[in-house]
Each structure stands twice: as structure tokens, then as C-alpha cells.
């Protein structure tokens, strides 16, 4: 708890003013120094002769961020197995591991803040969190409020129904009740398909699936990998073959925070290149 409070205070401090943070505790200063060293080493390794000026700038910028604590606060909604979910007391999943790998590259700790899915973008825009990683689809609408990193995974919306349902594809959804997680692309898509009045919005995808099992709704529209996880955990549910969309996941950062955006993108590029991203995804979603 203490650590969490500290990280939050630092994040707030970082957002408010870097200068105002300079008098922080010795614990923080030590952590920041460590992080600076790592960041400087990383920069040195990556620098080629022709890019020296740019690299110097990057190092100076890195030092500024790390002086504020060396912790990146990640906003997520851990109700979305296998991307992020609770395992006992821990929050685990693909996004968690990718974020940790990025943190390692940047020499920074990653602290997870679990919240409602529709609170993630506000947390990022207000500076309460440094970035949002939540199997979040890049959409035009979201790009109005946040910047997205390069994408790191593909996804699609799928339809879950009860076994034996007369719904065999999206055309059959008209006039039916669809359950979704509030504020997701599944929510938007379903609203387009069947109209606002026929969409039941839940805080968690799991609650939508429970409602389907209890015949309160006729179908659930949700991302493909969580759909598989839910269906494997309950009897009597199936996923229809039809994909309703093609989407791409990326990490959201505060609009205009190009410093962090560039750093995450650089780390992501390395993690894609060396196979780490594939490895993490395959660990949670074994290739069929
Ligand atoms: N991909 C969908 C979207 O961006 C759903 C994401 C839900 N993520 C979560 N962690 N609950 O809207």
C-alpha cells in the first residue's frame, strides 16, 4: 500500500511539475539513480555513431522522467483473460508481461492500477496513469483523446451464444439483446447492429456471460481471446465463426507525450524484433 501511494503521489507530482518533485525522499532518489544508469546504458548500447546528438537528447529526457521516480503507472481493467486478469492476488496476463518487458527496457518499474475499462482513458488524459494497456483497440474516436503506440496484436469481435441458439450469425442479432462490456468496441459495434435499446452494458465481460447463461440476454459480443477463455470456463456456450471486426491493440499515452510514446515504441520494436512479444502471446494463447 505504501509503495502504491508513493507511486501515485509521484505520478501526480510528475504531472504537476517536475521541478516540484526534486525534494523527494532518499528512497526515491536512489531508485531514480538506478533507473537513470540503466537508461543511460541502454541508450549507449543503441547509439550508432551518426545518431549521437539525438541520443544525448534522449538521455537528458530520460533522466528528467526518471528523476520523478522511475515508476510508470499502467491503467488496466483486469477482467479480460488472457490479456489481463486476476490470478489469486496477482494481476497477470499478456499486457502485464508486455508492460513489464517495456519497463525493463526503459529501466523503470511498472505499477498496475486496476480500474473500470471506461476509466482507463480518463486516467491517462488526467495523468493519474502514465499509460493504458488493456487489450485496447485503436479507434478514431479514442485518438481524439489519447495517442496510441504502434500496435502489438490483432483481434476481432466475436459472438457468444448458448449452444442450440437460433442465432447463427450477425444477421440473426437484429431484435435480440446483446450483452457487452461497457465502453468497449463490442459495445459500439453492438449498438450499431441492434440499437442502443437492445444492448445490455456490464462492467465486466464476465457479468455479460453470466447474464447469457441465465437467459437474460441472447448473445455476448466481445474480443476473440477473452471469448475463448469465457467459453472454456462455462458449460453450454459456443462462439460463432463470424468475426464482426478486425481490430488492433495498442498502448494509450497522454496526448502529446511524445517522449513516453517514442520510448515505448522503441521498446516495443525491440521486443517484436527479438520475439519477446510473440513468446508472451503464445504463452497465453497457444497457436492452434
Ligand atoms: N478491445 C476492446 C476495446 O478496446 C475491449 C477491451 C477490453 N479490455 C479490458 N481490459 N477489459 O474496446
Tab-separated table of C-alpha atoms and ligand atoms in Angstrom:
chain	number	residue	atom	x	y	z
A	1	UNK	CA	0.000	0.000	0.000
A	2	UNK	CA	2.765	2.368	0.932
A	3	UNK	CA	4.508	1.702	-2.333
A	4	UNK	CA	1.293	2.241	-4.239
A	5	UNK	CA	0.614	5.527	-2.502
A	6	UNK	CA	4.136	6.649	-3.231
A	7	UNK	CA	3.884	5.770	-6.882
A	8	UNK	CA	0.606	7.595	-7.206
A	9	UNK	CA	1.934	10.628	-5.424
A	10	UNK	CA	4.905	10.619	-7.733
A	11	UNK	CA	2.761	10.243	-10.799
A	12	UNK	CA	0.670	13.179	-9.670
A	13	UNK	CA	3.812	15.091	-8.927
A	14	UNK	CA	5.194	14.240	-12.340
A	15	UNK	CA	2.059	15.535	-13.948
A	16	UNK	CA	2.037	18.709	-11.904
A	17	UNK	CA	5.628	19.798	-12.188
A	18	UNK	CA	8.957	18.059	-12.471
A	19	UNK	CA	10.750	20.775	-10.544
A	20	UNK	CA	8.416	20.490	-7.576
A	21	UNK	CA	9.378	16.834	-7.158
A	22	UNK	CA	13.061	17.417	-6.557
A	23	UNK	CA	12.845	17.282	-2.788
A	24	UNK	CA	11.516	13.710	-2.615
A	25	UNK	CA	12.722	11.029	-0.204
A	26	UNK	CA	16.126	9.351	-0.354
A	27	UNK	CA	14.442	6.057	-1.237
A	28	UNK	CA	13.022	7.674	-4.338
A	29	UNK	CA	16.291	9.333	-5.247
A	30	UNK	CA	18.118	6.013	-5.034
A	31	UNK	CA	15.577	4.337	-7.264
A	32	UNK	CA	15.744	7.172	-9.728
A	33	UNK	CA	19.523	6.991	-9.877
A	34	UNK	CA	19.391	3.272	-10.620
A	35	UNK	CA	16.892	3.833	-13.344
A	36	UNK	CA	18.958	6.631	-14.838
A	37	UNK	CA	22.001	4.416	-15.000
A	38	UNK	CA	20.086	1.680	-16.758
A	39	UNK	CA	18.509	4.100	-19.176
A	40	UNK	CA	21.890	5.640	-19.946
A	41	UNK	CA	23.361	2.186	-20.584
A	42	UNK	CA	20.502	1.263	-22.855
A	43	UNK	CA	20.881	4.465	-24.798
A	44	UNK	CA	24.621	3.900	-25.128
A	45	UNK	CA	24.085	0.401	-26.476
A	46	UNK	CA	21.611	1.564	-29.052
A	47	UNK	CA	23.581	4.549	-30.218
A	48	UNK	CA	25.322	4.344	-33.520
A	49	UNK	CA	27.973	6.888	-34.481
A	50	UNK	CA	25.692	9.022	-36.652
A	51	UNK	CA	22.973	9.480	-34.050
A	52	UNK	CA	24.927	10.908	-31.208
A	53	UNK	CA	23.160	14.233	-30.840
A	54	UNK	CA	19.768	12.618	-30.823
A	55	UNK	CA	20.949	10.056	-28.281
A	56	UNK	CA	22.220	12.760	-25.945
A	57	UNK	CA	18.845	14.420	-26.070
A	58	UNK	CA	17.111	11.142	-25.309
A	59	UNK	CA	19.345	10.583	-22.298
A	60	UNK	CA	18.608	14.034	-20.930
A	61	UNK	CA	14.904	13.484	-21.375
A	62	UNK	CA	15.119	10.054	-19.769
A	63	UNK	CA	16.885	11.490	-16.745
A	64	UNK	CA	14.096	14.014	-16.324
A	65	UNK	CA	11.385	11.355	-16.278
A	66	UNK	CA	13.287	9.014	-14.029
A	67	UNK	CA	14.055	11.772	-11.563
A	68	UNK	CA	10.331	11.713	-10.899
A	69	UNK	CA	10.506	8.187	-9.503
A	70	UNK	CA	11.341	5.563	-12.056
A	71	UNK	CA	7.824	4.136	-11.919
A	72	UNK	CA	5.325	4.001	-14.752
A	73	UNK	CA	1.711	3.632	-13.691
A	74	UNK	CA	-0.252	1.369	-16.000
A	75	UNK	CA	-4.032	1.694	-16.088
A	76	UNK	CA	-5.852	-1.502	-16.950
A	77	UNK	CA	-9.053	-3.441	-16.374
A	78	UNK	CA	-8.087	-6.908	-15.185
A	79	UNK	CA	-11.308	-8.607	-16.281
A	80	UNK	CA	-10.084	-9.666	-19.676
A	81	UNK	CA	-8.308	-13.003	-19.663
A	82	UNK	CA	-5.813	-13.691	-21.233
A	83	UNK	CA	-4.805	-10.038	-21.719
A	84	UNK	CA	-5.152	-9.043	-18.048
A	85	UNK	CA	-6.883	-10.876	-15.224
A	86	UNK	CA	-6.707	-11.747	-11.564
A	87	UNK	CA	-4.819	-14.855	-10.551
A	88	UNK	CA	-5.258	-15.012	-6.778
A	89	UNK	CA	-3.910	-11.703	-5.523
A	90	UNK	CA	-1.864	-11.068	-8.629
A	91	UNK	CA	-2.818	-9.364	-11.862
A	92	UNK	CA	-1.328	-11.317	-14.742
A	93	UNK	CA	-1.695	-11.641	-18.491
A	94	UNK	CA	-0.226	-10.713	-21.841
A	95	UNK	CA	-0.481	-6.934	-21.392
A	96	UNK	CA	1.038	-7.174	-17.930
A	97	UNK	CA	4.046	-9.092	-19.238
A	98	UNK	CA	4.461	-6.836	-22.248
A	99	UNK	CA	4.331	-3.770	-19.991
A	100	UNK	CA	6.898	-5.307	-17.655
A	101	UNK	CA	9.182	-6.079	-20.598
A	102	UNK	CA	8.831	-2.456	-21.752
A	103	UNK	CA	9.573	-1.262	-18.211
A	104	UNK	CA	12.720	-3.375	-18.142
A	105	UNK	CA	13.883	-1.875	-21.421
A	106	UNK	CA	13.315	1.631	-20.038
A	107	UNK	CA	14.820	0.867	-16.645
A	108	UNK	CA	11.544	1.713	-14.931
A	109	UNK	CA	9.183	-0.161	-12.638
A	110	UNK	CA	5.624	-0.719	-13.802
A	111	UNK	CA	2.854	-0.326	-11.264
A	112	UNK	CA	-0.612	-1.613	-12.179
A	113	UNK	CA	-3.767	0.330	-11.389
A	114	UNK	CA	-6.855	-1.827	-11.924
A	115	UNK	CA	-9.990	0.166	-12.784
A	116	UNK	CA	-13.183	0.098	-14.837
A	117	UNK	CA	-12.428	-0.154	-18.547
A	118	UNK	CA	-14.062	3.172	-19.308
A	119	UNK	CA	-11.902	4.875	-16.645
A	120	UNK	CA	-8.640	3.990	-18.389
A	121	UNK	CA	-8.619	6.779	-20.965
A	122	UNK	CA	-9.633	9.431	-18.377
A	123	UNK	CA	-6.825	8.128	-16.105
A	124	UNK	CA	-4.334	8.577	-18.927
A	125	UNK	CA	-5.571	12.002	-20.006
A	126	UNK	CA	-5.585	13.288	-16.413
A	127	UNK	CA	-2.078	11.961	-15.743
A	128	UNK	CA	-3.276	9.615	-12.981
A	129	UNK	CA	-1.715	6.860	-15.088
A	130	UNK	CA	1.227	7.086	-17.470
A	131	UNK	CA	-0.242	4.655	-19.965
A	132	UNK	CA	-3.206	2.386	-20.533
A	133	UNK	CA	-2.685	-1.230	-21.602
A	134	UNK	CA	-5.877	-3.259	-21.681
A	135	UNK	CA	-6.297	-5.089	-24.955
A	136	UNK	CA	-7.315	-1.642	-26.087
A	137	UNK	CA	-8.312	-1.264	-29.702
A	138	UNK	CA	-7.084	1.745	-31.622
A	139	UNK	CA	-10.150	3.706	-32.760
A	140	UNK	CA	-10.591	7.098	-34.407
A	141	UNK	CA	-12.723	8.169	-31.511
A	142	UNK	CA	-10.110	7.311	-28.873
A	143	UNK	CA	-7.415	9.027	-30.945
A	144	UNK	CA	-9.266	12.274	-30.210
A	145	UNK	CA	-8.340	11.919	-26.522
A	146	UNK	CA	-5.116	9.872	-26.390
A	147	UNK	CA	-2.147	8.912	-28.527
A	148	UNK	CA	-1.576	5.251	-29.305
A	149	UNK	CA	1.736	3.464	-29.630
A	150	UNK	CA	2.422	1.118	-32.513
A	151	UNK	CA	0.099	-1.863	-32.414
A	152	UNK	CA	1.225	-5.134	-30.847
A	153	UNK	CA	-1.640	-7.568	-31.545
A	154	UNK	CA	-4.633	-8.208	-33.820
A	155	UNK	CA	-8.075	-9.032	-32.550
A	156	UNK	CA	-11.692	-9.241	-33.627
A	157	UNK	CA	-15.119	-9.100	-32.060
A	158	UNK	CA	-16.990	-12.388	-31.925
A	159	UNK	CA	-20.450	-13.519	-30.878
A	160	UNK	CA	-21.004	-15.913	-27.975
A	161	UNK	CA	-24.375	-17.689	-27.786
A	162	UNK	CA	-25.803	-20.607	-25.872
A	163	UNK	CA	-25.488	-23.984	-27.543
A	164	UNK	CA	-28.503	-24.605	-29.767
A	165	UNK	CA	-29.307	-20.897	-30.132
A	166	UNK	CA	-31.152	-19.843	-33.294
A	167	UNK	CA	-28.562	-17.090	-33.718
A	168	UNK	CA	-26.007	-18.327	-36.250
A	169	UNK	CA	-24.508	-15.016	-37.382
A	170	UNK	CA	-24.726	-11.233	-37.038
A	171	UNK	CA	-27.799	-11.060	-39.322
A	172	UNK	CA	-29.746	-13.000	-36.674
A	173	UNK	CA	-28.921	-10.474	-33.962
A	174	UNK	CA	-31.484	-7.910	-35.088
A	175	UNK	CA	-34.133	-7.549	-32.412
A	176	UNK	CA	-32.092	-9.604	-29.919
A	177	UNK	CA	-30.498	-8.480	-26.668
A	178	UNK	CA	-26.708	-8.311	-26.759
A	179	UNK	CA	-24.552	-8.121	-23.654
A	180	UNK	CA	-21.248	-6.246	-23.778
A	181	UNK	CA	-18.614	-4.746	-21.529
A	182	UNK	CA	-19.356	-1.042	-21.103
A	183	UNK	CA	-17.338	1.295	-23.294
A	184	UNK	CA	-15.673	-1.373	-25.420
A	185	UNK	CA	-15.606	-1.683	-29.184
A	186	UNK	CA	-18.025	-4.601	-28.700
A	187	UNK	CA	-20.397	-2.085	-27.112
A	188	UNK	CA	-20.109	0.338	-30.055
A	189	UNK	CA	-20.441	-2.364	-32.664
A	190	UNK	CA	-23.466	-3.945	-30.994
A	191	UNK	CA	-25.118	-0.554	-30.628
A	192	UNK	CA	-24.717	-0.087	-34.388
A	193	UNK	CA	-26.068	-3.559	-35.060
A	194	UNK	CA	-29.160	-3.710	-32.843
A	195	UNK	CA	-29.679	-0.205	-31.460
A	196	UNK	CA	-28.981	1.255	-28.052
A	197	UNK	CA	-32.170	-0.173	-26.522
A	198	UNK	CA	-31.082	-3.740	-27.236
A	199	UNK	CA	-27.614	-3.505	-25.734
A	200	UNK	CA	-27.081	-4.516	-22.110
A	201	UNK	CA	-23.869	-2.998	-20.738
A	202	UNK	CA	-21.962	-4.652	-17.911
A	203	UNK	CA	-18.899	-3.517	-16.008
A	204	UNK	CA	-17.193	-6.854	-16.651
A	205	UNK	CA	-17.319	-9.193	-19.630
A	206	UNK	CA	-17.834	-11.992	-17.112
A	207	UNK	CA	-21.114	-10.422	-15.985
A	208	UNK	CA	-22.364	-10.353	-19.571
A	209	UNK	CA	-21.526	-14.052	-19.907
A	210	UNK	CA	-23.382	-14.816	-16.637
A	211	UNK	CA	-26.425	-12.949	-17.960
A	212	UNK	CA	-26.299	-15.039	-21.134
A	213	UNK	CA	-26.171	-18.249	-19.101
A	214	UNK	CA	-29.221	-17.026	-17.179
A	215	UNK	CA	-31.103	-16.237	-20.433
A	216	UNK	CA	-31.326	-12.547	-19.585
A	217	UNK	CA	-29.732	-11.745	-22.944
A	218	UNK	CA	-29.367	-13.627	-26.254
A	219	UNK	CA	-25.703	-13.112	-27.110
A	220	UNK	CA	-22.456	-11.547	-25.938
A	221	UNK	CA	-20.159	-9.596	-28.259
A	222	UNK	CA	-16.572	-9.468	-27.043
A	223	UNK	CA	-12.964	-9.798	-28.226
A	224	UNK	CA	-11.964	-13.229	-29.506
A	225	UNK	CA	-9.399	-14.350	-26.932
A	226	UNK	CA	-11.491	-13.423	-23.853
A	227	UNK	CA	-14.476	-15.079	-25.587
A	228	UNK	CA	-12.490	-18.328	-25.761
A	229	UNK	CA	-11.482	-18.010	-22.121
A	230	UNK	CA	-15.104	-17.449	-21.004
A	231	UNK	CA	-16.498	-20.262	-23.140
A	232	UNK	CA	-13.884	-22.704	-21.859
A	233	UNK	CA	-14.879	-21.864	-18.286
A	234	UNK	CA	-18.635	-22.471	-18.644
A	235	UNK	CA	-20.736	-25.290	-19.999
A	236	UNK	CA	-23.125	-24.777	-22.865
A	237	UNK	CA	-21.657	-21.767	-24.678
A	238	UNK	CA	-20.321	-21.503	-28.225
A	239	UNK	CA	-18.522	-18.884	-30.279
A	240	UNK	CA	-19.883	-18.281	-33.788
A	241	UNK	CA	-17.384	-18.430	-36.659
A	242	UNK	CA	-18.140	-14.976	-37.998
A	243	UNK	CA	-15.723	-12.220	-36.995
A	244	UNK	CA	-17.525	-8.884	-36.646
A	245	UNK	CA	-14.448	-6.663	-36.942
A	246	UNK	CA	-10.725	-6.517	-37.445
A	247	UNK	CA	-9.016	-4.561	-34.689
A	248	UNK	CA	-5.555	-3.810	-33.428
A	249	UNK	CA	-4.394	-3.355	-29.857
A	250	UNK	CA	-2.013	-0.613	-28.770
A	251	UNK	CA	-0.946	1.195	-25.625
A	252	UNK	CA	-2.542	4.566	-24.891
A	253	UNK	CA	-0.493	7.507	-23.618
A	254	UNK	CA	-1.416	11.078	-22.831
A	255	UNK	CA	-1.891	13.152	-25.959
A	256	UNK	CA	1.294	14.957	-26.841
A	257	UNK	CA	3.532	12.902	-24.524
A	258	UNK	CA	5.805	12.066	-27.429
A	259	UNK	CA	8.690	11.413	-25.072
A	260	UNK	CA	6.961	8.417	-23.500
A	261	UNK	CA	5.325	7.416	-26.780
A	262	UNK	CA	8.698	7.262	-28.540
A	263	UNK	CA	10.296	5.338	-25.697
A	264	UNK	CA	7.518	2.749	-25.594
A	265	UNK	CA	7.593	2.421	-29.376
A	266	UNK	CA	11.355	1.889	-29.344
A	267	UNK	CA	10.996	-0.768	-26.647
A	268	UNK	CA	8.074	-2.411	-28.477
A	269	UNK	CA	10.075	-2.542	-31.710
A	270	UNK	CA	12.915	-4.343	-29.946
A	271	UNK	CA	10.522	-6.732	-28.216
A	272	UNK	CA	8.826	-7.544	-31.537
A	273	UNK	CA	12.160	-7.954	-33.277
A	274	UNK	CA	13.651	-10.334	-30.713
A	275	UNK	CA	10.497	-12.463	-30.490
A	276	UNK	CA	9.534	-11.490	-26.919
A	277	UNK	CA	6.047	-10.275	-27.865
A	278	UNK	CA	5.263	-13.477	-29.790
A	279	UNK	CA	6.609	-15.538	-26.935
A	280	UNK	CA	4.385	-13.771	-24.386
A	281	UNK	CA	1.297	-14.029	-26.601
A	282	UNK	CA	1.934	-17.721	-27.387
A	283	UNK	CA	2.331	-18.473	-23.706
A	284	UNK	CA	-1.247	-17.321	-23.049
A	285	UNK	CA	-2.803	-18.096	-26.455
A	286	UNK	CA	-1.186	-21.279	-27.744
A	287	UNK	CA	-1.256	-21.367	-31.562
A	288	UNK	CA	-3.992	-23.687	-32.807
B	1	LIG	N1	-10.682	-4.344	-27.440
B	1	LIG	C1	-11.848	-3.819	-26.822
B	1	LIG	C2	-11.770	-2.317	-26.763
B	1	LIG	O1	-10.716	-1.757	-26.888
B	1	LIG	C3	-12.086	-4.370	-25.440
B	1	LIG	C4	-11.008	-4.156	-24.454
B	1	LIG	C5	-11.412	-4.538	-23.049
B	1	LIG	N2	-10.276	-4.615	-22.211
B	1	LIG	C6	-10.289	-4.891	-20.882
B	1	LIG	N3	-9.165	-4.980	-20.265
B	1	LIG	N4	-11.422	-5.068	-20.275
B	1	LIG	O2	-12.734	-1.641	-26.570
